[in-house]
PDB file of C-alpha atoms and ligand atoms in Angstrom:
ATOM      1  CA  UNK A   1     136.555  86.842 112.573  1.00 83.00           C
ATOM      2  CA  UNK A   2     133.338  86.309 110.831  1.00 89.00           C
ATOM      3  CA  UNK A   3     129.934  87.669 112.114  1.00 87.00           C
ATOM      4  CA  UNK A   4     128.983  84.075 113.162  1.00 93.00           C
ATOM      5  CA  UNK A   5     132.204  83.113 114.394  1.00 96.00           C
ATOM      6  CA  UNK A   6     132.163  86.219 116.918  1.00 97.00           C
ATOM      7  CA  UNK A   7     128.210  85.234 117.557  1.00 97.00           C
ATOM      8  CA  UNK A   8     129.570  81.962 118.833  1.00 97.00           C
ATOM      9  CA  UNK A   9     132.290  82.722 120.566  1.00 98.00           C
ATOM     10  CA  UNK A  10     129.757  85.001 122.357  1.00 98.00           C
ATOM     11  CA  UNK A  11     127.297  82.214 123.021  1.00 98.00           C
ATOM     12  CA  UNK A  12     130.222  80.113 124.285  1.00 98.00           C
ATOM     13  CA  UNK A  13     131.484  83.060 126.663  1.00 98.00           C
ATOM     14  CA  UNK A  14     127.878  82.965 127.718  1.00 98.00           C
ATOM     15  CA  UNK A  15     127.635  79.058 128.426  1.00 98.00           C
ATOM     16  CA  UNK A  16     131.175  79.465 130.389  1.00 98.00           C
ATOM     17  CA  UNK A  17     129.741  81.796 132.438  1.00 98.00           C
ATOM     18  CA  UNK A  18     126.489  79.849 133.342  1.00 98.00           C
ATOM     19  CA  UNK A  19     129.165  77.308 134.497  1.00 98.00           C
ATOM     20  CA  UNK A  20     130.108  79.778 137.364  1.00 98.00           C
ATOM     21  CA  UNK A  21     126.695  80.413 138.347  1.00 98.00           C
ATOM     22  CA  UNK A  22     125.832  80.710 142.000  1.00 99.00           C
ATOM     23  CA  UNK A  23     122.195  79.166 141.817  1.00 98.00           C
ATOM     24  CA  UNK A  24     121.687  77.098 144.940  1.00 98.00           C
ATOM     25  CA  UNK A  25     118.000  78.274 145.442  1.00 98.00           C
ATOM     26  CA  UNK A  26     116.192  78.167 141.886  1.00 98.00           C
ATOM     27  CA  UNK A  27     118.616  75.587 140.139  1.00 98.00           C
ATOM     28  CA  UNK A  28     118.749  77.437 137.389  1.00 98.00           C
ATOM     29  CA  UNK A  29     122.084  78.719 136.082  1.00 98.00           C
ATOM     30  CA  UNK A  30     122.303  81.441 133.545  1.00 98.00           C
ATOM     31  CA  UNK A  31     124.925  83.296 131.590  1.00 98.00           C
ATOM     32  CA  UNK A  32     125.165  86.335 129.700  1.00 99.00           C
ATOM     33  CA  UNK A  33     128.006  87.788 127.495  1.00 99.00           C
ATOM     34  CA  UNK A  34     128.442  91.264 126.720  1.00 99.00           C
ATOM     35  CA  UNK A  35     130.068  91.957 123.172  1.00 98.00           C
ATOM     36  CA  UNK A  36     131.651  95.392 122.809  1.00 98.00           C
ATOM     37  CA  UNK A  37     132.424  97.274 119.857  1.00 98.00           C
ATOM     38  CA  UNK A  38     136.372  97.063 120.248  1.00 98.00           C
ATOM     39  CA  UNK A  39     135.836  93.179 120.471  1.00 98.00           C
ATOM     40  CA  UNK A  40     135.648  92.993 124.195  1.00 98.00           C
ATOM     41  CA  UNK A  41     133.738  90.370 125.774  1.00 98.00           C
ATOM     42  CA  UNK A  42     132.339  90.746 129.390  1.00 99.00           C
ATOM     43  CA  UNK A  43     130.581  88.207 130.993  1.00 99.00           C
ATOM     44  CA  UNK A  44     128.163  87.698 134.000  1.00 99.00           C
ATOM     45  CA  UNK A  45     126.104  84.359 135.787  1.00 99.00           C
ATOM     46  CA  UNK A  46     123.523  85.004 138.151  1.00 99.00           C
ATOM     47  CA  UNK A  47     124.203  85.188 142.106  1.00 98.00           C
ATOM     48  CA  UNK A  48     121.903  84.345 144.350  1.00 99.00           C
ATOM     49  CA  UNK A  49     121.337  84.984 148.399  1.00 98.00           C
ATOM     50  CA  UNK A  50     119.293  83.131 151.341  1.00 98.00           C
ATOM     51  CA  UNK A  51     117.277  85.888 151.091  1.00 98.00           C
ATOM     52  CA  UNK A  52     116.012  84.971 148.222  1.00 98.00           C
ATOM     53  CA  UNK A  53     114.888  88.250 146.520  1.00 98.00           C
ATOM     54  CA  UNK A  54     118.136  89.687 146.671  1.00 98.00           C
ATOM     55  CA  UNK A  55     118.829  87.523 143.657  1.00 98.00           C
ATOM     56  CA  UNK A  56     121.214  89.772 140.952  1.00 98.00           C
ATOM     57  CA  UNK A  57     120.869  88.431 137.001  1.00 98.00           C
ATOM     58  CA  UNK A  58     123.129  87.479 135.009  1.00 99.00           C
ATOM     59  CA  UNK A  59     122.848  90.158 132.395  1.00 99.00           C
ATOM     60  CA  UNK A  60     122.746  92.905 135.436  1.00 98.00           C
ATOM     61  CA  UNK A  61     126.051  91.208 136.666  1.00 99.00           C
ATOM     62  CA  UNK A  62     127.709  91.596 133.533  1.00 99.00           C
ATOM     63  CA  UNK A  63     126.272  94.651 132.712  1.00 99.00           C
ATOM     64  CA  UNK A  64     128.033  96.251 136.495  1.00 98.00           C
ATOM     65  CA  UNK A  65     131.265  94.652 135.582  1.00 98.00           C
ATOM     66  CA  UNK A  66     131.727  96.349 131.957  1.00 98.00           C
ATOM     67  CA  UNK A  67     130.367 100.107 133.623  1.00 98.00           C
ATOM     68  CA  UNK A  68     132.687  99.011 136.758  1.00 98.00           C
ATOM     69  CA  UNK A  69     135.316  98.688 133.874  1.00 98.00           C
ATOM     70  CA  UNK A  70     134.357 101.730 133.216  1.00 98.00           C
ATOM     71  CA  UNK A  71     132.533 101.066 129.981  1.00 98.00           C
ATOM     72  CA  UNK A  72     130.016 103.708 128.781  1.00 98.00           C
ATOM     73  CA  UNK A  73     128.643 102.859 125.618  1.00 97.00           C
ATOM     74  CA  UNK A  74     129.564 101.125 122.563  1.00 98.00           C
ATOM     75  CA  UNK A  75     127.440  97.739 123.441  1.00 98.00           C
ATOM     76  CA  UNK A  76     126.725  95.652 120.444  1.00 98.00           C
ATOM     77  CA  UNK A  77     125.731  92.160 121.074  1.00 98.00           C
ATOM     78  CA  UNK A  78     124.289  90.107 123.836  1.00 99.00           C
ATOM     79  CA  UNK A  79     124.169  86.647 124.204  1.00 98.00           C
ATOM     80  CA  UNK A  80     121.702  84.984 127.361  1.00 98.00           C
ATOM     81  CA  UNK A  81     121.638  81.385 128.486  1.00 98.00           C
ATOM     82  CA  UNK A  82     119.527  79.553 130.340  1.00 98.00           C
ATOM     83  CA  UNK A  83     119.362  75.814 131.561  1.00 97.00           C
ATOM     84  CA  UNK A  84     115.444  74.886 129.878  1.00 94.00           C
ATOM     85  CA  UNK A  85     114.391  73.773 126.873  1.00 96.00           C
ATOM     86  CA  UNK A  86     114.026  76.957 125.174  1.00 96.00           C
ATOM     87  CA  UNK A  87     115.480  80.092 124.957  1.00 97.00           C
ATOM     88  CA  UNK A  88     114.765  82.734 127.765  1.00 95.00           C
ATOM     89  CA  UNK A  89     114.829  86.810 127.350  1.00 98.00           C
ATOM     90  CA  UNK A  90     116.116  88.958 129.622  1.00 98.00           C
ATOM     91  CA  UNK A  91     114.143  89.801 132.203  1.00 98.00           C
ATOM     92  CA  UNK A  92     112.033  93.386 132.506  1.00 98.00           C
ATOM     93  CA  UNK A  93     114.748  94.669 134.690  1.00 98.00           C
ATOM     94  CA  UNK A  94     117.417  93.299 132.800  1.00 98.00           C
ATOM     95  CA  UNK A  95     116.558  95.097 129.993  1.00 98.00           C
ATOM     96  CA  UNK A  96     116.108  98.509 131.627  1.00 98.00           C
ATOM     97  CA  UNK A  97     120.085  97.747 132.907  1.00 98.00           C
ATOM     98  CA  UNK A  98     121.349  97.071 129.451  1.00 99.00           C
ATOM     99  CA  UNK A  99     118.938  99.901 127.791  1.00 98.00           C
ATOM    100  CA  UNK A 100     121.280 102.096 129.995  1.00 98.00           C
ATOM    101  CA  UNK A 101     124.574 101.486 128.629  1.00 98.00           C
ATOM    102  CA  UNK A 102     123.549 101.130 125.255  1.00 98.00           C
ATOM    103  CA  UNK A 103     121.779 104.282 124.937  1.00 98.00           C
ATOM    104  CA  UNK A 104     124.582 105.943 126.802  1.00 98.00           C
ATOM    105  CA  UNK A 105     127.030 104.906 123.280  1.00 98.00           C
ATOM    106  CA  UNK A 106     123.382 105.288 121.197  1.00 98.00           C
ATOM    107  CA  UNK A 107     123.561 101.268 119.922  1.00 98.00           C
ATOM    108  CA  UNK A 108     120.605  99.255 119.408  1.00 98.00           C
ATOM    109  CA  UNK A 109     121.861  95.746 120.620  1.00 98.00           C
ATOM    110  CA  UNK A 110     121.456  92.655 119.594  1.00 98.00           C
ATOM    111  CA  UNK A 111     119.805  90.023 121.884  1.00 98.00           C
ATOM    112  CA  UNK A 112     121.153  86.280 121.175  1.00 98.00           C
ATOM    113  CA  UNK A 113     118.621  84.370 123.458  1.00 98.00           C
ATOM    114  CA  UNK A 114     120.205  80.579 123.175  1.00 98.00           C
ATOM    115  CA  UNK A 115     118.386  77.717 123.948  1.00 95.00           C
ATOM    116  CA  UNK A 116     119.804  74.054 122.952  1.00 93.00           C
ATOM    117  CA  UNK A 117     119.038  73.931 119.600  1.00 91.00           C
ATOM    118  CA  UNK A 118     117.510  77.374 118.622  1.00 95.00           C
ATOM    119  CA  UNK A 119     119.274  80.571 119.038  1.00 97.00           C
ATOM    120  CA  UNK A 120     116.259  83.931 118.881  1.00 97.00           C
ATOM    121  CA  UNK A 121     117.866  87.036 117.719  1.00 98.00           C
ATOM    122  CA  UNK A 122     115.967  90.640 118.343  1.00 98.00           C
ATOM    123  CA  UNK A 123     116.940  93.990 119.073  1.00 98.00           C
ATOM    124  CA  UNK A 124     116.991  95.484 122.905  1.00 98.00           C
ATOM    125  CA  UNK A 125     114.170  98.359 121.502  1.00 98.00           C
ATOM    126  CA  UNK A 126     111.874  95.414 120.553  1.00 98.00           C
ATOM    127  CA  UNK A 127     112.098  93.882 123.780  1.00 98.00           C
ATOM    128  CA  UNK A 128     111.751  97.344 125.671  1.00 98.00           C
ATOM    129  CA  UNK A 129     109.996  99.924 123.103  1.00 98.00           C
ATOM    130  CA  UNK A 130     110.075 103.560 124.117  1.00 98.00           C
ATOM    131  CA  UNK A 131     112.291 102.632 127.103  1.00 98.00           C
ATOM    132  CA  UNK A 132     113.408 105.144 129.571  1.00 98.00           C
ATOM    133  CA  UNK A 133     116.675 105.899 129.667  1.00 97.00           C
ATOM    134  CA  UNK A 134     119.422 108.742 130.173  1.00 94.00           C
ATOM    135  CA  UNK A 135     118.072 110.969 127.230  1.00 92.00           C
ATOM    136  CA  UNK A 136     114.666 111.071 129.037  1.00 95.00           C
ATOM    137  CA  UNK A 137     116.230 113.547 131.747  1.00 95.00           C
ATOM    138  CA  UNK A 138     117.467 116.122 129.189  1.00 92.00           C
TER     139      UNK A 138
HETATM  140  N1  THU B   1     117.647  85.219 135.899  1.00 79.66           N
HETATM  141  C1  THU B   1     118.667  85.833 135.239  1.00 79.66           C
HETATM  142  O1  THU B   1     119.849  85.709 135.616  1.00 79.66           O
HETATM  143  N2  THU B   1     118.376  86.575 134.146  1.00 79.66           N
HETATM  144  C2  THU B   1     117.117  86.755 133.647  1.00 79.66           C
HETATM  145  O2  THU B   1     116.940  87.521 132.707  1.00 79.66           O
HETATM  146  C3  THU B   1     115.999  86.007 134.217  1.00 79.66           C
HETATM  147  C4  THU B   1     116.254  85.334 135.514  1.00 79.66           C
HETATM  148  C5  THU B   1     117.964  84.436 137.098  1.00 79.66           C
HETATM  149  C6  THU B   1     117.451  85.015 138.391  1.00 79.66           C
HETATM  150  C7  THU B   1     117.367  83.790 139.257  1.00 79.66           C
HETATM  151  O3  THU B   1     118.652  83.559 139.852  1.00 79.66           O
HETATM  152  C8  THU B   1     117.075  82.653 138.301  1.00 79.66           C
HETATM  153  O4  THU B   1     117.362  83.156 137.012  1.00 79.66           O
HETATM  154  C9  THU B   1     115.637  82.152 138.345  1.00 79.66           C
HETATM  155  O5  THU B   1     114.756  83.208 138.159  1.00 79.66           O
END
């Protein structure tokens, strides 16, 4: 498959999982796919509570799945959705979650932030520069 063809299929696993968003309290659904270096594709959708700050992301969902999975590196891509008129970026904690795993396989991940006609591409270190992360502790 070609690099774009594997970017959309990634923006499309995305979009599906916005569709299974639990988002009663904000109203606003959003997906993120996870693209591994073996091709793997894990998904998440925000889920939130009726106490309302106990809210988990979308990328933090999907991010818990792959390392539940037992996924430890080797994170290449990203794709986040959101239901407004332009694209959104993961949010500060969000990108502390994915710095994580992709520092623990030592990738420097794309970041597909889709809106409905535009589609912003940058790298996880230039949305979190000099992050903290597991080689900090050494
Ligand atoms: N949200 C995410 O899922 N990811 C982000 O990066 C930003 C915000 C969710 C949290 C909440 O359910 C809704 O969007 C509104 O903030």
């Amino acid at each position: 498959m070609s690099a774009d063809k594997r970017d959309e299929a990634l923006i499309a696993a995305a979009r599906a999982a916005a569709d299974r968003s639990y988002s009663p309290y904000s109203n606003f659904p959003v997906g993120a796919a996870l693209r591994f270096d073996d091709g793997t594709v894990v998904t998440g959708t925000n889920i939130e509570n009726a106490s309302y700050g106990l809210a988990l992301c979308a990328e933090t969902v999907a991010v818990s799945r792959a390392m539940a999975e037992g996924r430890r590196g080797g994170l290449e891509a990203v794709a986040v959705t959101g239901p407004g008129a332009h694209p959104i970026t993961p949010c500060g904690r969000c990108r502390q979650v994915l710095n994580e795993l992709a520092q623990l396989g030592s990738t420097d991940p794309d970041i597909l932030c889709v809106g409905p006609g535009e589609v912003r591409r940058v790298k996880l270190s230039a949305l979190l520069p000099a992050a903290f992360g597991p080689a900090s502790l050494d």
